[in-house]
């Protein structure tokens, strides 16, 4: 009985360790996703990248929008679960895309 209790305790401790590792890996994935979103926004705005070794050119903004579209479409549930990702999209990506669309459509943003 003591051996079974010890085995159960060891299994529980192992399960907790696995859960902690999974939590840390998820946090790392979210941090990387946030960094990538910020970098795409920086590049799309024509500013130099701080992390990626990539220089902006006249078509970089369109490339960044295409990448963002693909990533958001492919991983929408992931974005919807994490407020930090939604905050970056709301604060940085949406205003940029809106501004780009207004320029492309010849709008001034003064009305509907």
Coordinates of C-alpha atoms in Angstrom, one line a residue:
X1 CA 0.0 0.0 0.0
X2 CA 2.8 2.4 0.8
X3 CA 4.5 1.7 -2.5
X4 CA 1.2 2.4 -4.4
X5 CA 0.8 5.7 -2.4
X6 CA 4.4 6.6 -3.2
X7 CA 3.9 5.9 -6.9
X8 CA 0.7 7.9 -6.9
X9 CA 2.5 10.8 -5.3
X10 CA 5.3 10.6 -7.8
X11 CA 2.8 10.5 -10.7
X12 CA 1.0 13.6 -9.3
X13 CA 4.3 15.5 -8.9
X14 CA 5.3 14.6 -12.4
X15 CA 1.9 15.8 -13.7
X16 CA 2.3 19.1 -11.9
X17 CA 5.8 19.5 -13.4
X18 CA 4.4 18.8 -16.9
X19 CA 1.6 21.3 -16.3
X20 CA 4.2 24.0 -15.3
X21 CA 6.3 23.3 -18.4
X22 CA 3.2 23.5 -20.6
X23 CA 2.2 26.8 -19.0
X24 CA 5.7 28.2 -19.5
X25 CA 5.7 27.1 -23.1
X26 CA 2.3 28.7 -23.7
X27 CA 3.5 31.9 -22.2
X28 CA 6.6 31.8 -24.3
X29 CA 4.5 31.2 -27.5
X30 CA 2.3 34.2 -26.6
X31 CA 5.3 36.4 -26.0
X32 CA 6.8 35.4 -29.3
X33 CA 3.5 36.0 -31.1
X34 CA 3.2 39.5 -29.5
X35 CA 6.8 40.3 -30.6
X36 CA 6.1 39.2 -34.1
X37 CA 2.8 41.2 -34.4
X38 CA 4.7 44.3 -33.1
X39 CA 7.5 43.7 -35.6
X40 CA 5.1 43.3 -38.5
X41 CA 3.4 46.5 -37.5
X42 CA 6.8 48.3 -37.3
X43 CA 7.8 47.1 -40.7
X44 CA 4.4 47.8 -42.2
X45 CA 4.7 51.4 -41.0
X46 CA 8.0 51.7 -42.8
X47 CA 10.2 51.8 -39.7
X48 CA 13.2 49.6 -39.3
X49 CA 12.8 46.3 -37.6
X50 CA 14.1 46.0 -34.1
X51 CA 14.2 42.2 -33.9
X52 CA 13.9 40.8 -37.4
X53 CA 16.8 41.2 -39.7
X54 CA 14.6 42.7 -42.4
X55 CA 14.7 46.1 -44.1
X56 CA 11.5 47.8 -45.2
X57 CA 10.9 48.6 -48.9
X58 CA 8.0 50.1 -50.8
X59 CA 6.1 46.8 -50.8
X60 CA 6.8 45.8 -47.2
X61 CA 3.5 47.1 -45.9
X62 CA 1.5 44.9 -48.3
X63 CA 3.7 41.9 -47.4
X64 CA 3.0 42.5 -43.7
X65 CA -0.7 42.8 -44.3
X66 CA -0.7 39.5 -46.2
X67 CA 1.2 37.8 -43.4
X68 CA -1.0 39.2 -40.7
X69 CA -4.1 38.1 -42.7
X70 CA -2.8 34.6 -43.1
X71 CA -1.7 34.2 -39.5
X72 CA -5.0 35.6 -38.1
X73 CA -7.1 33.5 -40.4
X74 CA -5.1 30.4 -39.6
X75 CA -5.0 30.9 -35.8
X76 CA -8.1 32.9 -35.0
X77 CA -9.0 30.8 -31.9
X78 CA -5.6 31.4 -30.5
X79 CA -5.9 35.2 -30.9
X80 CA -9.4 35.2 -29.4
X81 CA -8.1 33.4 -26.3
X82 CA -5.3 35.9 -25.5
X83 CA -6.0 39.5 -24.6
X84 CA -2.4 40.5 -25.1
X85 CA -2.6 39.6 -28.8
X86 CA -6.0 41.3 -29.2
X87 CA -4.6 44.4 -27.6
X88 CA -1.8 44.6 -30.1
X89 CA -4.1 44.1 -33.0
X90 CA -6.5 46.8 -31.6
X91 CA -3.8 49.3 -30.8
X92 CA -1.4 48.9 -33.7
X93 CA -2.6 46.7 -36.5
X94 CA -6.2 47.9 -36.9
X95 CA -5.2 51.6 -37.1
X96 CA -2.5 50.9 -39.6
X97 CA -4.8 48.8 -41.8
X98 CA -7.6 51.4 -41.6
X99 CA -5.1 54.2 -42.6
X100 CA -3.8 52.1 -45.5
X101 CA -7.3 51.4 -46.8
X102 CA -8.2 55.0 -46.5
X103 CA -5.2 56.0 -48.6
X104 CA -5.9 53.3 -51.2
X105 CA -9.5 54.3 -51.5
X106 CA -8.7 58.0 -51.6
X107 CA -10.5 58.8 -48.3
X108 CA -9.5 61.5 -45.9
X109 CA -11.0 59.9 -42.9
X110 CA -13.3 63.0 -42.3
X111 CA -16.6 61.2 -42.7
X112 CA -18.4 58.1 -43.8

